[in-house]
Short mmCIF file of C-alpha atoms and ligand atoms in Angstrom, two decimals:
data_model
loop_
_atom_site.label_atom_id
_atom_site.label_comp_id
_atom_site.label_asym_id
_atom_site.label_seq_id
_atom_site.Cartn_x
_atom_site.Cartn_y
_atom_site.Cartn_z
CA UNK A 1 0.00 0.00 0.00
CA UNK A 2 0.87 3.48 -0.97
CA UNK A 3 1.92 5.95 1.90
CA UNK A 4 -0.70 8.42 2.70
CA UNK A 5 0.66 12.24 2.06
CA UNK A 6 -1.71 14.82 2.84
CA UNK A 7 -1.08 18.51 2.84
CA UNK A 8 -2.41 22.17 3.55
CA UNK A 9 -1.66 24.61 1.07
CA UNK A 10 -2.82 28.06 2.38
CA UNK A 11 -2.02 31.49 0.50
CA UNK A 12 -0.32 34.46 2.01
CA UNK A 13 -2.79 36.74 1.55
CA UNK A 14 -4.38 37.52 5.45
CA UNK A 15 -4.94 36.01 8.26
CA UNK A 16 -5.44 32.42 8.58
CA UNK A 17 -9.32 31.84 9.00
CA UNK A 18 -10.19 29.14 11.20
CA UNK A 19 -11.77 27.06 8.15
CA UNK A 20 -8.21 26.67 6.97
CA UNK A 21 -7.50 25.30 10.65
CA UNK A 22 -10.03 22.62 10.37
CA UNK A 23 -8.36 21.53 6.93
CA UNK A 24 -4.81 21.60 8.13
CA UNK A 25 -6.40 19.53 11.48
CA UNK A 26 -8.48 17.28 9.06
CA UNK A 27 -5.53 16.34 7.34
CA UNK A 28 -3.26 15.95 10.04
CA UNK A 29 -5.82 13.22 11.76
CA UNK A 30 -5.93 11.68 8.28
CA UNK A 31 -2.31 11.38 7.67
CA UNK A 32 -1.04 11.05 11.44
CA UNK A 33 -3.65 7.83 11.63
CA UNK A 34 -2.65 5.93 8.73
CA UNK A 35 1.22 6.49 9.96
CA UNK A 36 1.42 8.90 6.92
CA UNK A 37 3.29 12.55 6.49
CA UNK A 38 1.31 15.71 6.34
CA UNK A 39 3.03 18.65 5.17
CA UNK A 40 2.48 22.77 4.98
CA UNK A 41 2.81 24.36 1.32
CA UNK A 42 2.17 27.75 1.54
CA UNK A 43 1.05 28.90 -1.98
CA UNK A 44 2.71 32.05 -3.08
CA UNK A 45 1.75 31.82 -6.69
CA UNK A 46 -0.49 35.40 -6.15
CA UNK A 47 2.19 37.76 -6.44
CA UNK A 48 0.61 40.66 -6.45
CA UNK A 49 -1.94 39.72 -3.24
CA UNK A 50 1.10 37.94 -1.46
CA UNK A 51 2.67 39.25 1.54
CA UNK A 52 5.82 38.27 3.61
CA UNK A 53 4.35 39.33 6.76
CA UNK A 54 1.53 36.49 6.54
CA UNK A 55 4.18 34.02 5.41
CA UNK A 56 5.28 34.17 8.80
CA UNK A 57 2.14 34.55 10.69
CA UNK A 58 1.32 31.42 8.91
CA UNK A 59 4.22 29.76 10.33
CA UNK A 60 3.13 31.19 14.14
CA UNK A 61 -0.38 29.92 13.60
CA UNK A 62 0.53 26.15 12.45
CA UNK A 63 3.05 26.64 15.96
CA UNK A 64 0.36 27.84 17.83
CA UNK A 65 -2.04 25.43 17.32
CA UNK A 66 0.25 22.40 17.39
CA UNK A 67 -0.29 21.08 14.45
CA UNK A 68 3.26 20.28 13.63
CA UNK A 69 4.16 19.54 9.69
CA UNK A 70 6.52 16.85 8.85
CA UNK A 71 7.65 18.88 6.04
CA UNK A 72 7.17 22.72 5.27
CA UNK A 73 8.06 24.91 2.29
CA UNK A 74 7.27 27.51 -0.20
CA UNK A 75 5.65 26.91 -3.72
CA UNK A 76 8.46 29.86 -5.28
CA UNK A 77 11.29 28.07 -3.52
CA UNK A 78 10.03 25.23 -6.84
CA UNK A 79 9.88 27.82 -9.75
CA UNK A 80 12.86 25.64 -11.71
CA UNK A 81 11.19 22.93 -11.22
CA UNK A 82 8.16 24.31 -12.42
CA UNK A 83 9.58 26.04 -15.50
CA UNK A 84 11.18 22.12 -16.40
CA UNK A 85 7.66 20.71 -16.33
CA UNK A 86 6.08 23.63 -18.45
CA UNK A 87 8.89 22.98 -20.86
CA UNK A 88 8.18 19.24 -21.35
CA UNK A 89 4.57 20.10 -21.65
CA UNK A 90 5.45 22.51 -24.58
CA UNK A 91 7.67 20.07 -26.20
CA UNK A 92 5.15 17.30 -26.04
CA UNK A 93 2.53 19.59 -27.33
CA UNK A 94 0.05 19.00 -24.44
CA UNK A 95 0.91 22.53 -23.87
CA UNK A 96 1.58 26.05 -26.22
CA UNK A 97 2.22 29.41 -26.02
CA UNK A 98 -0.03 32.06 -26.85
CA UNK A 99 0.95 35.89 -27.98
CA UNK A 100 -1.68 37.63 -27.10
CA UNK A 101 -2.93 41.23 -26.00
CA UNK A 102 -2.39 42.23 -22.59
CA UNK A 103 -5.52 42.20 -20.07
CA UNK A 104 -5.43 45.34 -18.78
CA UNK A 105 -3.42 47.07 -21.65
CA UNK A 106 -4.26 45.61 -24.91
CA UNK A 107 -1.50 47.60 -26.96
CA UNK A 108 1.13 45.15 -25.52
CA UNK A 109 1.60 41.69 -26.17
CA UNK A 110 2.28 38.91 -23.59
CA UNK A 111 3.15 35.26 -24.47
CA UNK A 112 1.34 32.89 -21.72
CA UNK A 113 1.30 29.61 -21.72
CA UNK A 114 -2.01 27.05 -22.59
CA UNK A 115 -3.38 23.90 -21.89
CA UNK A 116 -4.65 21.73 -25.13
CA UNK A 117 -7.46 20.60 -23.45
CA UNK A 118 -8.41 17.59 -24.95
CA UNK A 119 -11.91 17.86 -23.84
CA UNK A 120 -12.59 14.74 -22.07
CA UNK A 121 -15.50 14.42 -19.35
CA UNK A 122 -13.64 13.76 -16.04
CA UNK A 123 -15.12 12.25 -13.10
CA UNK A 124 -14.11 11.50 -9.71
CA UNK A 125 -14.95 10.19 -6.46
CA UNK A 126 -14.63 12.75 -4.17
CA UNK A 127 -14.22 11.15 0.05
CA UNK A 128 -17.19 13.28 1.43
CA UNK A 129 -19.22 13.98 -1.71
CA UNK A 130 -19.20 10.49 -3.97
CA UNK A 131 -19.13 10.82 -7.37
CA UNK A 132 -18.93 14.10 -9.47
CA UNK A 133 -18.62 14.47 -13.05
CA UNK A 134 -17.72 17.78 -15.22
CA UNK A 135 -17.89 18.04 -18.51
CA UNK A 136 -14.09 19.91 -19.37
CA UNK A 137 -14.81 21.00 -22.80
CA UNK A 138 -16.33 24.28 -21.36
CA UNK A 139 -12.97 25.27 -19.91
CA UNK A 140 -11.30 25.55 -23.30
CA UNK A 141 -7.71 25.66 -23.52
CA UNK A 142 -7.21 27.19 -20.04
CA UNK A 143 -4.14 29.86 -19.59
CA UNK A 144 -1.40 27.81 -17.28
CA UNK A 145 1.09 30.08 -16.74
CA UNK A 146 1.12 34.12 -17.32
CA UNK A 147 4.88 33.62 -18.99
CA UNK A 148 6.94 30.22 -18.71
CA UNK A 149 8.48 31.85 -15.71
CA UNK A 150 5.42 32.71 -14.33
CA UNK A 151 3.06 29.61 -13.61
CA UNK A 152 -0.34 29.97 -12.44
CA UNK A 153 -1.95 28.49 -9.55
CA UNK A 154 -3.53 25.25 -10.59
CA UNK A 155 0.14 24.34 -12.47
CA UNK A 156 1.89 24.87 -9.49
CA UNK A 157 -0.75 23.01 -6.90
CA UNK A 158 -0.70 19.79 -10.02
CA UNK A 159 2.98 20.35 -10.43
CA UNK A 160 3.47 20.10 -6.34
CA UNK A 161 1.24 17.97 -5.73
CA UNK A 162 2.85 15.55 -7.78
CA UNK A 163 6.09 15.39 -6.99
CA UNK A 164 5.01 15.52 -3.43
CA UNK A 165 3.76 12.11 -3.74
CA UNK A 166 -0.12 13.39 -2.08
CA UNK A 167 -1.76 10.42 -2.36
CA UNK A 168 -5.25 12.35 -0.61
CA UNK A 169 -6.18 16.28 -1.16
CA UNK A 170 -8.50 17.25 1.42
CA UNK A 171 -9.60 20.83 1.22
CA UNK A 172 -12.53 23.39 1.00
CA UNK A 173 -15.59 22.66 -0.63
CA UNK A 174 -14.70 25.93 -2.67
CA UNK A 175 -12.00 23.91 -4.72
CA UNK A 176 -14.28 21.19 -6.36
CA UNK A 177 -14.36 23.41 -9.72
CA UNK A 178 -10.82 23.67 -9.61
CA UNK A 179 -10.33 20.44 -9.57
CA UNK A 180 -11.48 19.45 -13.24
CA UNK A 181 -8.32 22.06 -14.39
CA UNK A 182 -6.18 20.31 -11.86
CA UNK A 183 -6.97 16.72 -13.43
CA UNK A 184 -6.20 17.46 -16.75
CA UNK A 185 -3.11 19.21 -16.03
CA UNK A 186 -1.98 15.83 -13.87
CA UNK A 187 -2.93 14.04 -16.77
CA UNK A 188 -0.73 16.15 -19.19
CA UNK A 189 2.04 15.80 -16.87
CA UNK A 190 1.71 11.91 -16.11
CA UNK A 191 1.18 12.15 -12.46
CA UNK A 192 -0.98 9.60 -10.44
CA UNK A 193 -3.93 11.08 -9.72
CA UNK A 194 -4.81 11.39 -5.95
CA UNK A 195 -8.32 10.99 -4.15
CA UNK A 196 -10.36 14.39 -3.16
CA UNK A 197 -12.27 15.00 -0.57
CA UNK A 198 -13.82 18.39 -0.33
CA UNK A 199 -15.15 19.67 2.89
CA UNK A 200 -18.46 22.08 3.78
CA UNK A 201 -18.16 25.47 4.63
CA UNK A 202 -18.54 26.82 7.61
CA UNK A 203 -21.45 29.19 8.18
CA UNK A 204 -22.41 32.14 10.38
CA UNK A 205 -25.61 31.98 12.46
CA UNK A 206 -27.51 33.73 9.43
CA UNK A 207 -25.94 30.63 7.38
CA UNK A 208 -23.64 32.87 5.31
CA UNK A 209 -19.85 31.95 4.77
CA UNK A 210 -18.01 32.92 7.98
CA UNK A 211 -15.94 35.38 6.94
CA UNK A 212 -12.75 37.14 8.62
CA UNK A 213 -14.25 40.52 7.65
CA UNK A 214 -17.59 40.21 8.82
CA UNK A 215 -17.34 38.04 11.65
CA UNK A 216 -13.72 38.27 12.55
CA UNK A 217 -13.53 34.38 11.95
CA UNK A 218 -9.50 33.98 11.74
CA UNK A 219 -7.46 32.40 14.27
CA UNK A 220 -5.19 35.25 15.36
CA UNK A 221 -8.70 36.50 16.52
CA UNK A 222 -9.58 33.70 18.86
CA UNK A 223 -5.99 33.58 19.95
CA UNK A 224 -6.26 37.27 21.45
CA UNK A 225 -9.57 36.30 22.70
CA UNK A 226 -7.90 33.95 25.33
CA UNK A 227 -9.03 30.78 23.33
CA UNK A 228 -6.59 27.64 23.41
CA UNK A 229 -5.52 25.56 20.41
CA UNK A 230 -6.54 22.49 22.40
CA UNK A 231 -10.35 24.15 22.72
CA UNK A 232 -10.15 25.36 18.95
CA UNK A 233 -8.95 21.99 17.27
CA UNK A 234 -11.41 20.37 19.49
CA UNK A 235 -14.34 22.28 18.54
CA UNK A 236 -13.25 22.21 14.68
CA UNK A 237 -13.17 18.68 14.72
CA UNK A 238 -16.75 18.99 15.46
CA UNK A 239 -18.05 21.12 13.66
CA UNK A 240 -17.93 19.11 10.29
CA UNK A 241 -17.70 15.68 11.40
CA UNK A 242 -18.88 13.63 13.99
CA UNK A 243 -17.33 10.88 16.35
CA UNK A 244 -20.73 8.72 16.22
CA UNK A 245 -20.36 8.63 19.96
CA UNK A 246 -21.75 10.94 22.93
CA UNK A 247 -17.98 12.13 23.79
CA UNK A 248 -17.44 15.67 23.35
CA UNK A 249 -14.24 16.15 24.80
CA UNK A 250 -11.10 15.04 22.64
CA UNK A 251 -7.28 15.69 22.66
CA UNK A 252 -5.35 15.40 19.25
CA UNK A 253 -4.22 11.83 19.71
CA UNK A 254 -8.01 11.11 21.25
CA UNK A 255 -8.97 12.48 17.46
CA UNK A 256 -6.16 10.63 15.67
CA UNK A 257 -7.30 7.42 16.94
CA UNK A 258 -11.22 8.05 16.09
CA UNK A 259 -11.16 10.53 12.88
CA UNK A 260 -12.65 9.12 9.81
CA UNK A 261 -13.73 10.97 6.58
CA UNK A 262 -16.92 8.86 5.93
CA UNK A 263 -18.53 11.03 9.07
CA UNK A 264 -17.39 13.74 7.36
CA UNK A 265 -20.68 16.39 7.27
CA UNK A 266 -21.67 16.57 3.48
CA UNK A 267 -23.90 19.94 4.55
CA UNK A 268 -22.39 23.23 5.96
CA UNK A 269 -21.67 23.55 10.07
CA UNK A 270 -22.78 26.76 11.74
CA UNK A 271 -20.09 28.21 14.21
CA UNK A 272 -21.36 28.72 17.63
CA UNK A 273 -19.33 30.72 19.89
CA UNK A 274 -20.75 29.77 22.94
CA UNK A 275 -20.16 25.98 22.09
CA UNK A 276 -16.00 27.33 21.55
CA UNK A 277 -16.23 28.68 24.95
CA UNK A 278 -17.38 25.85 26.31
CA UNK A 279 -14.77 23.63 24.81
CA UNK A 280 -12.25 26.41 26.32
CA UNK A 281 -13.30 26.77 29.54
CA UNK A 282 -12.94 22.37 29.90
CA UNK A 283 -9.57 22.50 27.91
CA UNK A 284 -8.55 25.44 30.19
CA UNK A 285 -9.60 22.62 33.28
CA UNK A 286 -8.20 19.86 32.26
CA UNK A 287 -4.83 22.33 32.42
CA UNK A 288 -2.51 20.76 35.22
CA UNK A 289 -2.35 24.14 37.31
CA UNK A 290 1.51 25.13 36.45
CA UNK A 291 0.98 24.72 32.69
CA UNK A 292 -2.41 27.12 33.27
CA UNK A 293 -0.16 29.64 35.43
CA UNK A 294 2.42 29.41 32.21
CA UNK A 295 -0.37 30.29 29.70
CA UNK A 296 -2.16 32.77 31.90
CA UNK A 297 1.24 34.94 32.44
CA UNK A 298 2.24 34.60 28.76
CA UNK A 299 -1.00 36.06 27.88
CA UNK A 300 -1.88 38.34 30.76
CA UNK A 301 2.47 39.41 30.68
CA UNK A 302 2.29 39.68 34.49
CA UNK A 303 3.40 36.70 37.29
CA UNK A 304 0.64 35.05 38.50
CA UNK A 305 0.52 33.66 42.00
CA UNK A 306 -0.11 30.03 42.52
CA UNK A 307 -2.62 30.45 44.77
CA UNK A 308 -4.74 32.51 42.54
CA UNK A 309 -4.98 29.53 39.78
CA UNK A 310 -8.01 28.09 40.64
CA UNK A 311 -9.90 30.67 42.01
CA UNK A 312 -9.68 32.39 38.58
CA UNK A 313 -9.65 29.25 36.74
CA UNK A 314 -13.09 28.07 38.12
CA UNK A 315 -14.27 31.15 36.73
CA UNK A 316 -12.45 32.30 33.36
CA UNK A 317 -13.80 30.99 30.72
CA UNK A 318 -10.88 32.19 28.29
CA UNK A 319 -7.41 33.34 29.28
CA UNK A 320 -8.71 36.83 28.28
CA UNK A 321 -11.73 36.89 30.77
CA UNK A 322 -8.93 35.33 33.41
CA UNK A 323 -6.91 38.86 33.12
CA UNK A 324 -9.79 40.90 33.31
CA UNK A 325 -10.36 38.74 36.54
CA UNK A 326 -6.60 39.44 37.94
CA UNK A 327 -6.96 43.52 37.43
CA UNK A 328 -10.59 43.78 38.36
CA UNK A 329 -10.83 41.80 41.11
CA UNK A 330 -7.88 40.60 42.05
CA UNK A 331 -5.72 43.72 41.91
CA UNK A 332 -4.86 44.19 45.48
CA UNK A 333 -2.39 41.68 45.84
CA UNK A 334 0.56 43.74 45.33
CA UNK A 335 -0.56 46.60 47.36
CA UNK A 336 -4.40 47.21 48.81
CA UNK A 337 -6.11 49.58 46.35
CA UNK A 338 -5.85 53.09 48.07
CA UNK A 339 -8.78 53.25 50.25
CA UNK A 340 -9.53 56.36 53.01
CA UNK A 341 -10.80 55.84 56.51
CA UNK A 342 -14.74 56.60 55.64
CA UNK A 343 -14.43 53.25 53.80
CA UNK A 344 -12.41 51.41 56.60
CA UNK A 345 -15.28 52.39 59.01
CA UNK A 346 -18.36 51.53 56.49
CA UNK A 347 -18.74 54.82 55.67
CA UNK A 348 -19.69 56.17 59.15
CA UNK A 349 -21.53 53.05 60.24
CA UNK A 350 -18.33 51.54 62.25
CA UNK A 351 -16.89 53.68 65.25
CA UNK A 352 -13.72 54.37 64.90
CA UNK A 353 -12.68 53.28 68.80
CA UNK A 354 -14.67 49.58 68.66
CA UNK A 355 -12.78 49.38 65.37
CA UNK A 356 -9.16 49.86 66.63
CA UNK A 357 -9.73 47.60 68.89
CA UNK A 358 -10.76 45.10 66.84
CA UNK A 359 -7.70 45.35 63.81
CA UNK A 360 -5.50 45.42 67.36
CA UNK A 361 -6.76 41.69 68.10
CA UNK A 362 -7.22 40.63 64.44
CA UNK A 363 -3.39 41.89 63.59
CA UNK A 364 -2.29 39.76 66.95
CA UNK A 365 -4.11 36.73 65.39
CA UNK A 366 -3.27 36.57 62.33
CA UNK A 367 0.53 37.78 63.04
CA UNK A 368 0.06 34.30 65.04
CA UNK A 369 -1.50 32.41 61.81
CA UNK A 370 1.78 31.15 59.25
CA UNK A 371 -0.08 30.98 55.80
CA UNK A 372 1.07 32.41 52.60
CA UNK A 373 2.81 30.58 49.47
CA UNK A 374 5.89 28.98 50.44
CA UNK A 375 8.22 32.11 49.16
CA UNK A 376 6.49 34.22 51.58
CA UNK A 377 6.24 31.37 54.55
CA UNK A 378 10.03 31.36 56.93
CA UNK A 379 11.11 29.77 59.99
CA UNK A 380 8.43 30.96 62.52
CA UNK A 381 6.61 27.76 61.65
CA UNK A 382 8.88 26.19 64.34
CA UNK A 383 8.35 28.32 66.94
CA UNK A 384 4.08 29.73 66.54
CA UNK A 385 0.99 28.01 68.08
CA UNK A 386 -0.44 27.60 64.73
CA UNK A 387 1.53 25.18 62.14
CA UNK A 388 -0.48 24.22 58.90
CA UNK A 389 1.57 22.31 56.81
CA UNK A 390 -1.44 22.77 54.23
CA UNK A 391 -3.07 25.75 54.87
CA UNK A 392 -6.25 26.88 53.42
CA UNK A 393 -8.84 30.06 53.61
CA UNK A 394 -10.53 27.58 55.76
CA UNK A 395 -7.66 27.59 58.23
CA UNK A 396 -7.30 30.93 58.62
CA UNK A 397 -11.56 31.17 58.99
CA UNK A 398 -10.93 28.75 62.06
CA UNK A 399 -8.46 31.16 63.89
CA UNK A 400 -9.94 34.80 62.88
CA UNK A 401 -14.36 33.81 63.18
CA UNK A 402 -14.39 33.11 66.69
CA UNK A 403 -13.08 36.46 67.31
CA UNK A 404 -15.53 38.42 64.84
CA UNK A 405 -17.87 36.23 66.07
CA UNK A 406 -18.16 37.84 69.40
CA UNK A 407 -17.55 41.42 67.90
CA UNK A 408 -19.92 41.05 65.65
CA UNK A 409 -19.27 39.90 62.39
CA UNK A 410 -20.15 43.09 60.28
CA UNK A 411 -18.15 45.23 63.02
CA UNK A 412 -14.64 43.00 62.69
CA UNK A 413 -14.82 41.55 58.82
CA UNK A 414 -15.71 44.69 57.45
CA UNK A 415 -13.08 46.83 58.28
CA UNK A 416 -10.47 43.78 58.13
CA UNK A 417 -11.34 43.23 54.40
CA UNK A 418 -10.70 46.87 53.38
CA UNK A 419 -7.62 46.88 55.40
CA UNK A 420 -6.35 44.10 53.66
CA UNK A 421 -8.05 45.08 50.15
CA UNK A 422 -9.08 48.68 50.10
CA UNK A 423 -12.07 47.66 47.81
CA UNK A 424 -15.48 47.79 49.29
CA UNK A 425 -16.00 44.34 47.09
CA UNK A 426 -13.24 40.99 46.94
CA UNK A 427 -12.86 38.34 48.22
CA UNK A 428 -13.69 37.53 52.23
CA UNK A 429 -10.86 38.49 54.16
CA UNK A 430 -9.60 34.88 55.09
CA UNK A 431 -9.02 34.03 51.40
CA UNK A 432 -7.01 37.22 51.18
CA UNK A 433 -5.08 36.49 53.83
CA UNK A 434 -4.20 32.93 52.58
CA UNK A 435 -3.12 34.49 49.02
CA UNK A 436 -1.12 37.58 50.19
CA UNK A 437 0.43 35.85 53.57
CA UNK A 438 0.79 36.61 57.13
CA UNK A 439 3.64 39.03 56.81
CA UNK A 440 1.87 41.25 54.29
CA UNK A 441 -1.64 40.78 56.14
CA UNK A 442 -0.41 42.12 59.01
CA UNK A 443 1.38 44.99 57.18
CA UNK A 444 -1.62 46.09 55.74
CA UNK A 445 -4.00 45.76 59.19
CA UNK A 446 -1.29 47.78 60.62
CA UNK A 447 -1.19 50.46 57.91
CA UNK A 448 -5.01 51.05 58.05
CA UNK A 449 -4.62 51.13 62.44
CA UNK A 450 -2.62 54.14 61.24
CA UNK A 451 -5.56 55.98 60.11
CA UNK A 452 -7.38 55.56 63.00
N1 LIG B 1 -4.07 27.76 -1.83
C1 LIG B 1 -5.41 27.35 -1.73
C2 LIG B 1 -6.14 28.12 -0.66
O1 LIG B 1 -5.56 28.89 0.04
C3 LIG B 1 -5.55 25.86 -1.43
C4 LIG B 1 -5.31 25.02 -2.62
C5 LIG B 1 -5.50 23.55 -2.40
O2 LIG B 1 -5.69 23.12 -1.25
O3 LIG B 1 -5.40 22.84 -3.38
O4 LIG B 1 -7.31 27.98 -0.48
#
């Protein structure tokens, strides 16, 4: 049996939309489960529409999502080799040149090259589709190349293709009436040809195609949305084929093992954002909690205590709505947020005396408690009443309610949790303490004692 080869071929001419993801993933489960190679071709035949700058965002998005290519290259890196192959088609006659007017200025003459078309009817058997016939004779003899240093696309994808050995071309549905051109040309150049298998669109909610313009559908979009690759592959797989089972939940060699293109959708999927953030907010928990603390700083570009991990985690359903998290609500834990002493006392409600008193015994308690992560923890954990080898907000609940207890709890927690916040909302003061430590806890009851 013939080694499977499968490849993605996307043009530099944007960003990559995430329909050219599912195609790259597609082929990657087809290839990576028959023990085959799958390869990146980024076609730069457009040279007016190409652009450097998205050949190497394309490179950063096949990196990002982990899709890894056994293979990579450039179709102009092959323009000798392509030039050779137009020359044997011109000296077998399968192929001629034309001098003819110039499109857009018909006072100059250009000499492109043609296909004889020998006006077969072609069929295949396209993987998702079955079979589809097309009648070639309409096509006439199609222009191959602009000059014979200059070939056009479909010549370069046959010519590619070809000496690629791709034994399957998966791609957009949009390519089935390219792919009459692309037979004939094989044929004229004596290449086996390979299967197809054409995939749907992907549609908007209204059912349109989901464009990047309209609906922002490319990946560099979800990426600074806080979405994962893990989520997005996921979901892609999805939407456009389906496992035949209940599971929902897949990892890349989960997919490998249980892909096949015969439960490939024939109809168009419509993208559902909410279903993505789903997906992302189960990828993002399934996260062991130091690779989540090594996304969220890459994205966020701050440090990110450990102790903050799940409490944002439980709630973030992208990396994006997990920042938002750390400077909304979780910005005191470098320094309380400045607060004044109307605040400290509940805007008048508190008396200022009763209060004193009761940071006084709250700083002795918890100056008594040894919590914190272990970089802020130190030796006193030998010596002080309370040792907690795993401490917990819980813990530090135990030691400080009894106390506000008998104050009163509005009269002690109050004023504790803007001392050691300065927000009049967060977190309850015994989770605070836990993720900013004893030493800095009782820096901060002390500092607001100092406005009293
Ligand atoms: N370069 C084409 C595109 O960006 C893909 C061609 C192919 O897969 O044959 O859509």
């Amino acid at each position: 049996m013939t080694k499977v080869v499968t490849r993605i071929a996307p043009s530099p001419t944007g960003q990559m939309h995430i329909g050219t993801v599912r195609t790259a993933l597609f082929n990657y489960l087809y290839a990576k489960q028959h023990s085959g190679t799958y390869f990146v071709r980024i076609e730069d035949t457009d040279r007016e529409r190409n652009k450097e700058e998205w050949v190497d965002a394309i490179w950063e998005d096949f990196d990002w999502c982990k899709l890894p290519p056994d293979a990579k290259y450039r179709t102009s890196e092959r323009l000798e080799r392509h030039v050779a192959l137009l020359n044997t088609l011109l000296e077998s006659g399968k192929a001629y040149v034309s001098k003819e007017p110039k499109k857009d200025d018909p006072s100059q003459e250009v000499e492109v090259v043609r296909l004889k078309n020998p006006n077969t009817t072609i069929t295949f058997t396209d993987l998702v589709r079955g079979e589809i016939t097309f009648d070639t004779s309409e096509l006439g003899d199609f222009v191959i190349a602009r000059s014979i240093t200059d070939p056009l696309y479909h010549f370069a994808v046959v010519a590619d293709d070809g000496d690629a050995g791709v034994t399957h071309v998966l791609r957009a549905e949009e390519h089935i009436s390219n792919t009459p051109r692309q037979i004939l040309l094989l044929e004229a150049l004596g290449f086996t040809r390979p299967l197809y298998g054409h995939f749907p669109l992907i549609l908007a909610p209204d059912r349109s195609k989901l464009s990047k313009r309209k609906h922002g559908a490319s990946i560099e979009k979800y990426r600074e949305q806080g979405f994962i690759p893990e989520a997005i592959l996921n979901y892609l797989a999805l939407l456009g084929w389906n496992p035949g089972t209940e599971q929902e939940l897949f990892g890349l060699e989960e997919l490998v093992a249980v892909f096949s293109l015969e439960r490939v959708h024939k109809g168009g999927a419509v993208f559902d954002i909410e279903k993505l953030r789903w997906f992302n907010h189960e990828h993002l928990k399934r996260l062991d909690a130091a690779e989540y603390k090594k996304r969220l700083e890459a994205f966020a570009n701050t440090t990110v205590g450990d102790r903050i991990i799940p409490l944002v985690r439980e709630r973030a359903v992208t990396l994006q709505e997990a920042t938002n998290l750390l400077t909304s609500e979780f910005d005191f834990l470098e320094n309380p947020v400045p607060y004044d002493t109307a605040l400290l006392l509940n805007k008048g409600k508190l008396d200022a005396a009763t209060t004193k008193k009761h940071l006084l015994a709250l700083k002795d308690l918890t100056a008594n408690l040894v919590v914190g992560d272990s970089s802020t923890q130190d030796m006193r954990h030998w010596f002080l009443p309370y040792v907690w080898e795993n401490d917990s907000p819980d813990v530090v609940k135990g030691i400080l309610m009894p106390y506000a207890d008998q104050g009163g709890r509005g009269n002690v927690l109050w004023p504790l949790r803007v001392a050691l916040s300065g927000k009049e909302k967060s977190p309850d003061p015994f989770t605070i303490i836990w993720l900013i430590g004893t030493e800095e806890a009782t820096r901060r009851i002390e500092a607001a004692l100092n406005l009293l």
